[in-house]
mmCIF file of C-alpha atoms in Angstrom:
data_model
loop_
_atom_site.group_PDB
_atom_site.id
_atom_site.type_symbol
_atom_site.label_atom_id
_atom_site.label_comp_id
_atom_site.label_asym_id
_atom_site.label_seq_id
_atom_site.Cartn_x
_atom_site.Cartn_y
_atom_site.Cartn_z
ATOM 1 C CA UNK A 789 88.743 97.129 91.912
ATOM 2 C CA UNK A 790 88.346 98.362 95.259
ATOM 3 C CA UNK A 791 87.454 96.594 98.118
ATOM 4 C CA UNK A 792 85.737 99.334 100.930
ATOM 5 C CA UNK A 793 86.321 97.845 104.314
ATOM 6 C CA UNK A 794 84.753 98.795 107.662
ATOM 7 C CA UNK A 795 86.714 98.963 110.426
ATOM 8 C CA UNK A 796 85.172 97.599 114.335
ATOM 9 C CA UNK A 797 86.915 98.193 117.615
ATOM 10 C CA UNK A 798 86.205 98.810 120.719
ATOM 11 C CA UNK A 799 90.450 99.866 120.621
ATOM 12 C CA UNK A 800 90.914 102.836 118.998
ATOM 13 C CA UNK A 801 95.040 101.892 118.517
ATOM 14 C CA UNK A 802 94.256 98.980 117.099
ATOM 15 C CA UNK A 803 91.031 100.749 115.204
ATOM 16 C CA UNK A 804 93.768 103.484 114.370
ATOM 17 C CA UNK A 805 97.126 100.193 113.364
ATOM 18 C CA UNK A 806 93.931 98.101 111.454
ATOM 19 C CA UNK A 807 93.160 101.144 108.903
ATOM 20 C CA UNK A 808 97.200 101.755 108.749
ATOM 21 C CA UNK A 809 98.094 99.116 107.230
ATOM 22 C CA UNK A 810 94.760 98.100 104.955
ATOM 23 C CA UNK A 811 95.570 102.200 103.374
ATOM 24 C CA UNK A 812 99.318 100.593 102.218
ATOM 25 C CA UNK A 813 97.100 97.619 100.453
ATOM 26 C CA UNK A 814 96.011 98.902 96.688
ATOM 27 C CA UNK A 815 93.309 97.473 96.359
ATOM 28 C CA UNK A 816 91.616 98.105 99.747
ATOM 29 C CA UNK A 817 89.644 101.470 101.235
ATOM 30 C CA UNK A 818 88.649 102.314 104.500
ATOM 31 C CA UNK A 819 85.398 103.993 105.243
ATOM 32 C CA UNK A 820 84.479 103.952 108.249
ATOM 33 C CA UNK A 821 85.823 103.701 111.889
ATOM 34 C CA UNK A 822 82.850 101.998 114.237
ATOM 35 C CA UNK A 823 84.582 101.538 118.504
ATOM 36 C CA UNK A 824 81.194 99.182 119.370
ATOM 37 C CA UNK A 825 78.935 96.081 117.418
ATOM 38 C CA UNK A 826 76.364 98.577 117.842
ATOM 39 C CA UNK A 827 78.177 101.710 115.967
ATOM 40 C CA UNK A 828 78.303 99.223 113.038
ATOM 41 C CA UNK A 829 75.432 97.878 111.979
ATOM 42 C CA UNK A 830 74.749 101.647 111.635
ATOM 43 C CA UNK A 831 77.771 103.079 109.825
ATOM 44 C CA UNK A 832 76.629 99.320 107.854
ATOM 45 C CA UNK A 833 73.067 100.573 106.845
ATOM 46 C CA UNK A 834 74.484 104.300 106.124
ATOM 47 C CA UNK A 835 78.149 103.330 104.130
ATOM 48 C CA UNK A 836 77.731 99.561 102.701
ATOM 49 C CA UNK A 837 80.837 99.294 102.923
ATOM 50 C CA UNK A 838 81.400 95.350 100.637
ATOM 51 C CA UNK A 839 83.735 93.597 104.276
ATOM 52 C CA UNK A 840 83.375 94.340 108.056
ATOM 53 C CA UNK A 841 86.651 93.428 109.611
ATOM 54 C CA UNK A 842 84.930 93.045 113.105
ATOM 55 C CA UNK A 843 86.074 92.668 116.634
ATOM 56 C CA UNK A 844 84.472 89.887 118.692
ATOM 57 C CA UNK A 845 83.901 91.946 121.865
ATOM 58 C CA UNK A 846 82.574 94.991 122.479
ATOM 59 C CA UNK A 847 80.474 96.698 123.938
ATOM 60 C CA UNK A 848 76.332 98.016 124.010
ATOM 61 C CA UNK A 849 76.372 95.346 121.456
ATOM 62 C CA UNK A 850 79.690 92.235 120.840
ATOM 63 C CA UNK A 851 80.391 91.219 117.654
ATOM 64 C CA UNK A 852 78.768 87.853 117.293
ATOM 65 C CA UNK A 853 75.353 89.786 117.456
ATOM 66 C CA UNK A 854 76.101 93.523 115.305
ATOM 67 C CA UNK A 855 77.071 89.689 112.396
ATOM 68 C CA UNK A 856 74.014 88.860 112.603
ATOM 69 C CA UNK A 857 71.773 92.196 112.840
ATOM 70 C CA UNK A 858 74.040 92.823 109.546
ATOM 71 C CA UNK A 859 74.457 89.549 107.273
ATOM 72 C CA UNK A 860 70.216 89.332 107.718
ATOM 73 C CA UNK A 861 70.105 93.539 107.402
ATOM 74 C CA UNK A 862 72.662 93.865 104.663
ATOM 75 C CA UNK A 863 73.461 90.229 102.699
ATOM 76 C CA UNK A 864 75.881 92.350 100.575
ATOM 77 C CA UNK A 865 78.101 92.841 102.958
ATOM 78 C CA UNK A 866 80.501 90.012 104.170
ATOM 79 C CA UNK A 867 81.759 90.153 107.855
ATOM 80 C CA UNK A 868 85.751 88.962 108.193
ATOM 81 C CA UNK A 869 85.486 88.767 112.186
ATOM 82 C CA UNK A 870 88.964 89.630 113.986
ATOM 83 C CA UNK A 871 89.443 88.885 117.275
ATOM 84 C CA UNK A 872 92.293 87.773 120.237
ATOM 85 C CA UNK A 873 89.963 85.319 120.922
ATOM 86 C CA UNK A 874 90.113 81.442 118.747
ATOM 87 C CA UNK A 875 88.186 79.091 121.654
ATOM 88 C CA UNK A 876 85.486 76.650 120.234
ATOM 89 C CA UNK A 877 82.506 78.525 121.451
ATOM 90 C CA UNK A 878 83.764 82.085 119.640
ATOM 91 C CA UNK A 879 83.946 80.361 116.996
ATOM 92 C CA UNK A 880 81.165 78.548 116.877
ATOM 93 C CA UNK A 881 79.159 81.100 117.702
ATOM 94 C CA UNK A 882 80.301 83.632 115.052
ATOM 95 C CA UNK A 883 80.416 81.159 112.186
ATOM 96 C CA UNK A 884 76.303 80.638 113.123
ATOM 97 C CA UNK A 885 76.091 84.647 113.089
ATOM 98 C CA UNK A 886 76.832 84.713 109.320
ATOM 99 C CA UNK A 887 81.480 85.641 109.515
ATOM 100 C CA UNK A 888 82.527 84.768 106.149
ATOM 101 C CA UNK A 889 86.126 84.153 107.855
ATOM 102 C CA UNK A 890 87.370 83.708 110.956
ATOM 103 C CA UNK A 891 90.738 85.516 111.750
ATOM 104 C CA UNK A 892 92.753 86.068 114.608
ATOM 105 C CA UNK A 893 95.098 88.979 115.612
ATOM 106 C CA UNK A 894 98.220 87.326 114.967
ATOM 107 C CA UNK A 895 97.681 88.070 111.421
ATOM 108 C CA UNK A 896 99.726 89.586 109.369
ATOM 109 C CA UNK A 897 98.711 92.558 106.627
ATOM 110 C CA UNK A 898 98.686 90.026 103.961
ATOM 111 C CA UNK A 899 96.840 87.573 105.141
ATOM 112 C CA UNK A 900 94.370 90.295 106.606
ATOM 113 C CA UNK A 901 94.761 91.369 103.294
ATOM 114 C CA UNK A 902 93.805 88.030 101.462
ATOM 115 C CA UNK A 903 91.137 87.233 104.060
ATOM 116 C CA UNK A 904 89.056 90.605 103.399
ATOM 117 C CA UNK A 905 89.362 89.452 99.617
ATOM 118 C CA UNK A 906 88.647 86.345 100.313
ATOM 119 C CA UNK A 907 85.279 87.064 102.174
ATOM 120 C CA UNK A 908 84.366 89.471 99.155
ATOM 121 C CA UNK A 909 84.060 87.429 96.823
ATOM 122 C CA UNK A 910 81.886 84.747 98.655
ATOM 123 C CA UNK A 911 84.505 82.143 99.836
ATOM 124 C CA UNK A 912 84.964 81.099 103.458
ATOM 125 C CA UNK A 913 88.442 81.651 104.877
ATOM 126 C CA UNK A 914 89.460 80.825 108.072
ATOM 127 C CA UNK A 915 93.020 80.388 110.304
ATOM 128 C CA UNK A 916 95.016 77.593 110.108
ATOM 129 C CA UNK A 917 94.043 77.730 114.312
ATOM 130 C CA UNK A 918 90.140 77.627 113.026
ATOM 131 C CA UNK A 919 90.889 75.848 109.750
ATOM 132 C CA UNK A 920 92.639 73.491 113.298
ATOM 133 C CA UNK A 921 89.937 73.125 114.236
ATOM 134 C CA UNK A 922 87.376 72.188 111.777
ATOM 135 C CA UNK A 923 89.223 69.229 110.867
ATOM 136 C CA UNK A 924 89.459 67.694 114.208
ATOM 137 C CA UNK A 925 85.725 68.418 115.522
ATOM 138 C CA UNK A 926 85.219 66.859 111.396
ATOM 139 C CA UNK A 927 87.987 63.820 112.208
ATOM 140 C CA UNK A 928 86.472 63.918 115.201
ATOM 141 C CA UNK A 929 83.121 62.235 114.043
ATOM 142 C CA UNK A 930 84.847 59.971 111.940
ATOM 143 C CA UNK A 931 86.497 58.241 114.830
ATOM 144 C CA UNK A 932 83.199 56.574 115.753
ATOM 145 C CA UNK A 933 81.703 55.415 113.116
ATOM 146 C CA UNK A 934 84.111 51.748 112.008
ATOM 147 C CA UNK A 935 86.884 51.046 110.656
ATOM 148 C CA UNK A 936 85.360 51.585 107.387
ATOM 149 C CA UNK A 937 85.014 55.287 107.626
ATOM 150 C CA UNK A 938 89.073 55.145 108.570
ATOM 151 C CA UNK A 939 89.813 52.669 105.060
ATOM 152 C CA UNK A 940 92.240 54.956 102.729
ATOM 153 C CA UNK A 941 92.334 57.873 105.163
ATOM 154 C CA UNK A 942 96.526 58.115 105.165
ATOM 155 C CA UNK A 943 96.473 58.292 100.717
ATOM 156 C CA UNK A 944 96.691 62.212 99.403
ATOM 157 C CA UNK A 945 96.683 63.666 103.074
ATOM 158 C CA UNK A 946 97.786 67.207 103.843
ATOM 159 C CA UNK A 947 100.190 66.827 106.785
ATOM 160 C CA UNK A 948 98.816 66.833 110.200
ATOM 161 C CA UNK A 949 95.379 66.498 108.503
ATOM 162 C CA UNK A 950 92.910 64.317 108.303
ATOM 163 C CA UNK A 951 91.437 64.052 104.125
ATOM 164 C CA UNK A 952 88.800 64.811 103.984
ATOM 165 C CA UNK A 953 87.712 61.919 103.281
ATOM 166 C CA UNK A 954 87.808 61.269 106.841
ATOM 167 C CA UNK A 955 85.555 63.821 107.877
ATOM 168 C CA UNK A 956 83.745 62.526 105.028
ATOM 169 C CA UNK A 957 81.122 59.164 106.917
ATOM 170 C CA UNK A 958 80.345 61.353 110.292
ATOM 171 C CA UNK A 959 78.991 63.942 107.425
ATOM 172 C CA UNK A 960 76.542 61.761 106.399
ATOM 173 C CA UNK A 961 75.894 59.996 109.092
ATOM 174 C CA UNK A 962 74.169 63.441 110.055
ATOM 175 C CA UNK A 963 72.654 64.608 107.664
ATOM 176 C CA UNK A 964 71.482 61.373 105.751
ATOM 177 C CA UNK A 965 69.400 64.231 103.307
ATOM 178 C CA UNK A 966 72.931 64.811 101.194
ATOM 179 C CA UNK A 967 73.701 62.016 99.071
ATOM 180 C CA UNK A 968 77.083 60.798 99.187
ATOM 181 C CA UNK A 969 78.223 63.569 96.328
ATOM 182 C CA UNK A 970 77.002 66.234 98.806
ATOM 183 C CA UNK A 971 78.666 64.522 101.746
ATOM 184 C CA UNK A 972 81.700 65.016 100.193
ATOM 185 C CA UNK A 973 81.186 68.918 98.859
ATOM 186 C CA UNK A 974 79.841 69.263 102.167
ATOM 187 C CA UNK A 975 82.880 68.477 104.012
ATOM 188 C CA UNK A 976 85.340 70.070 101.859
ATOM 189 C CA UNK A 977 83.208 73.251 102.762
ATOM 190 C CA UNK A 978 84.116 72.619 106.114
ATOM 191 C CA UNK A 979 88.061 72.298 105.300
ATOM 192 C CA UNK A 980 87.902 75.793 103.702
ATOM 193 C CA UNK A 981 88.186 74.398 100.432
ATOM 194 C CA UNK A 982 87.233 77.149 97.215
ATOM 195 C CA UNK A 983 84.851 75.884 94.506
ATOM 196 C CA UNK A 984 87.858 74.953 92.129
ATOM 197 C CA UNK A 985 89.456 72.678 94.077
ATOM 198 C CA UNK A 986 86.855 71.201 95.892
ATOM 199 C CA UNK A 987 86.803 70.604 91.591
ATOM 200 C CA UNK A 988 90.496 69.285 91.009
ATOM 201 C CA UNK A 989 89.397 66.738 94.167
ATOM 202 C CA UNK A 990 86.660 64.839 93.499
ATOM 203 C CA UNK A 991 87.208 65.206 89.588
ATOM 204 C CA UNK A 992 83.959 67.625 88.737
ATOM 205 C CA UNK A 993 83.811 70.717 87.145
ATOM 206 C CA UNK A 994 83.665 74.499 88.567
ATOM 207 C CA UNK A 995 79.832 74.476 87.819
ATOM 208 C CA UNK A 996 78.915 71.239 88.834
ATOM 209 C CA UNK A 997 80.250 71.787 91.761
ATOM 210 C CA UNK A 998 78.277 75.262 92.452
ATOM 211 C CA UNK A 999 75.076 73.095 91.900
ATOM 212 C CA UNK A 1000 76.405 70.885 94.903
ATOM 213 C CA UNK A 1001 76.971 73.993 96.414
ATOM 214 C CA UNK A 1002 73.591 74.732 95.843
ATOM 215 C CA UNK A 1003 71.997 71.527 96.950
ATOM 216 C CA UNK A 1004 73.856 71.343 100.206
ATOM 217 C CA UNK A 1005 72.647 75.145 100.323
ATOM 218 C CA UNK A 1006 68.706 74.342 99.660
ATOM 219 C CA UNK A 1007 68.900 70.983 102.190
ATOM 220 C CA UNK A 1008 70.557 72.240 105.250
ATOM 221 C CA UNK A 1009 68.493 76.073 105.013
ATOM 222 C CA UNK A 1010 71.899 77.582 105.209
ATOM 223 C CA UNK A 1011 72.923 80.917 103.320
ATOM 224 C CA UNK A 1012 76.339 81.171 102.761
ATOM 225 C CA UNK A 1013 79.843 79.093 103.217
ATOM 226 C CA UNK A 1014 80.392 80.129 106.989
ATOM 227 C CA UNK A 1015 76.194 79.003 108.025
ATOM 228 C CA UNK A 1016 77.195 75.507 106.727
ATOM 229 C CA UNK A 1017 80.603 75.395 108.029
ATOM 230 C CA UNK A 1018 78.520 76.057 111.836
ATOM 231 C CA UNK A 1019 76.135 73.451 110.454
ATOM 232 C CA UNK A 1020 78.841 70.837 110.638
ATOM 233 C CA UNK A 1021 80.185 72.601 113.265
ATOM 234 C CA UNK A 1022 77.294 72.351 115.857
#
């Protein structure tokens, strides 16, 4: 299946470069370009792209505001942020607006293409910088929960990353409406895990994980993984 992409950036040279790079990927098709958020909103309505590759700092209407309008008016279109900025405020604002992914402009062609495919299929994706911030927020939130929260955190963790178990106690404390298993699932969503990855880590089936994800969304009043992540990071 060909994924139809709208490129949004206020710098013409950046747009041209992205169009050239994406045209080399067999399953991606650039269907339009926009130089600001307002033009992007109008072009989404006219072209119905599968994915919008969105810059943040732009004139007329910035990327976060445009993302909010696109995700509200055209929920079938996924927004993937591609920007120079990786500060907490920019990330949180974009995710709260409904962006499904966040990359910095250091990303290469393969990484951008992989991220476009991921958000087009309904997944949430972050680059290493954003993922590290998510993990740091989870770890920092768990620090004050007590000694029991850190028990067992050393086993099975990836290098330089806290384990998912480290963040779960904080999630349970902040969202008491969630069951312990739902909190575990939400923690892993915030860490960027896919449903199959969550299923493998928690020894569940993928359909069971999907059920838990839907329950988490309903209880938090969110519609997507990106919105759920934004709730965790607030």
